[in-house]
Amino acid sequence: MTFLTIEHLEKSFGPNRVVKDFNLSVEKGEFVSLLGPSGCGKTTVLRMVAGFEAPSAGRIAIDGADVVRLRPNQRNIGMVFQAYALFPNLTVAQNVGFGLKVKGTPRAEIAARVAEMLALIGLPDLGGRYPFQLSGGQQQRVALARALAPKPQVLLLDEPLSALDAKVRVSLRNEIRAIQRELGITTIFVTHDQEEALSMSDRVVVMHQGVADQVGTPFEIYNQPATRFVANFVGTLNILEAEVIDPSLGHVRLPGGQARLGRPLPTGRVTLAARPEMVKLGAEGRDTALQGRITEVDFLGSVIRIRADLGGAVLAFDTFNTSHARPPRVGETVQLGLNAADLLVLQD
Amino acid sequence: MKKLLAWAILLLGITYFILPLVGMTEFSLSMRRGVYSLDAYRAVLADPRFHQTFGYSVIMALLTIVFGVLLVVPTAFWVQLKMPHLRPVVEFVTLLPLVIPAIVIVFGYIRLYNTSSWLPLTGTTFGTNLLLMLGYATLSLPYMYRAVDTGLRTIDVATLTEAAQSLGAGWTTILARVILPNVLVAVLSGAFVTFAIVMGEFTMAALLNRPAFGPYLQLMGANKAYEPFALAVIAFVITWACMGLIQLVTRFSKHTKAAR
């Protein structure tokens, strides 16, 4: 059952249309990420759900009730900000209990809920500290506990991991997801980091120029990108311009060779794409072979990233490092294998 | 040579500021012929008018501070949050009391709020006191506004406000529990400056005929020899105590310490 519904949402700042006809339905307990580059409108959508921005048009409903006319403090929404936004004058416990105090919850109940929340985020002994006495990761955990304490209907996360260092980011994203699953709270997560979006979400909305380009599971977004933008933005991609030889059989001529896609294609030229992990050194066991000359070999430890010039296009691919197989040398001519089914046909 | 010149200029400056104070203090202690004594201070402190005017000015200063905080904090908060484009206009308005002399302001008040006007504030003692308090608030506006505005710039007002809103807080709660405590040091700085201004203000209190400390200082200066200097020293001590309190409050503010 749909819990959060966003219909035909629009937002303009003066002449700039920042969000254009945005639609999204989120199930109860679902974790949905809004993924996109800076300026794509993802934060604006989140802020409209929170009530900090008024939509120019459209409807936002939570549990069937239209909330567009409600003020932010009337929406029962929890929000975690990129900059933590903990109240510097309050201790950790007072921060976590702030929402409950505002609601007029009895003191004993606040204390119990604060203790529960601090235990949930793994900081049960830090209730008496001030925000300046905590690390970035701890501050963001407290911000999460503060947002969850009043039991909001929806949790909004506005790039909560962006200000943290890489190691803390990875551990905290796992913690956030575990807490979200444990509480079963409907969550919208805004990020520009594809790895975060893919690893944490039930579904991902890829946004581009104010429009939701694609909504799907992380698997669908990565393996079946609906547009050229999605394919380019999510993961690394090799773009290959191809000439269609037989549209009905999907027979194309690529730089370095030919491929039979086995599905109908438009006549003329098409843009194909291949993920680096789909390409293999040597054509053995693959139905498509392309010939190229090695131009770059980057040794990254467990993985070796190689670039090959196919004569008009560059194909990047990864191969695992094994101690008994030597990596190819720059200048060497090699055969690269891939399966035609793994080639994506991109649309604009 | 350059260093020597710098020291000479510093010494000249210190002499310029300190010498009159030393002279004034020395003279205030010279009431008894041939020896230093606190006779002038004793005489001042024994004068019932001193107690009356000092008490009156203290109460007026406290009321002015309360009014100033209630006026300036929400205004500066709103300007910063919702109307940053109006900041130059508001800053200009708050600077006007520095440009327009107090005597012009008070004549304007008297003309606007006299007994035959639409709001005859000068017709009653309470009304006149209210008018004087508003006048003091106007005079202290440049200092109070700047102090609060500077304090607000040191915190992320927009995000803290949004965080509080998302937790169910309304505007009053946000101002009272989130914004004000976080700019308290700045507000207190403004408050102490306001206190010092009110304690020494003469023009408005004299022209509105209220028993304030400023007119009492002037009265003593016109009629006595040593007591006015004792009073001036007391006034300086009050001002410096205010400055010292600003420093103390800043130092002992728990949550504004730098991150460890």
PDB file of C-alpha atoms in Angstrom, chain B residues 12 16 23 63 76 98 108 111 152 157 159 176 213 233 249:
ATOM      1  CA  LEU B  12      51.725  58.709  24.012  1.00  0.00           C
ATOM      2  CA  TYR B  16      46.499  60.551  26.510  1.00  0.00           C
ATOM      3  CA  GLY B  23      43.975  63.138  37.424  1.00  0.00           C
ATOM      4  CA  LEU B  63      13.644  47.492  31.072  1.00  0.00           C
ATOM      5  CA  ALA B  76      17.669  40.141  13.271  1.00  0.00           C
ATOM      6  CA  LEU B  98      24.347  57.449  15.699  1.00  0.00           C
ATOM      7  CA  GLY B 108      10.712  64.765  17.999  1.00  0.00           C
ATOM      8  CA  ARG B 111       6.417  67.035  19.599  1.00  0.00           C
ATOM      9  CA  LEU B 152      23.498  35.062  14.561  1.00  0.00           C
ATOM     10  CA  VAL B 157      20.373  29.866  11.663  1.00  0.00           C
ATOM     11  CA  THR B 159      19.456  24.739   9.347  1.00  0.00           C
ATOM     12  CA  ALA B 176      13.321  30.899  22.926  1.00  0.00           C
ATOM     13  CA  PHE B 213      21.561  59.276  36.927  1.00  0.00           C
ATOM     14  CA  VAL B 233      34.854  57.474  38.729  1.00  0.00           C
ATOM     15  CA  VAL B 249      30.284  35.562  30.018  1.00  0.00           C
TER      16      VAL B 249
END
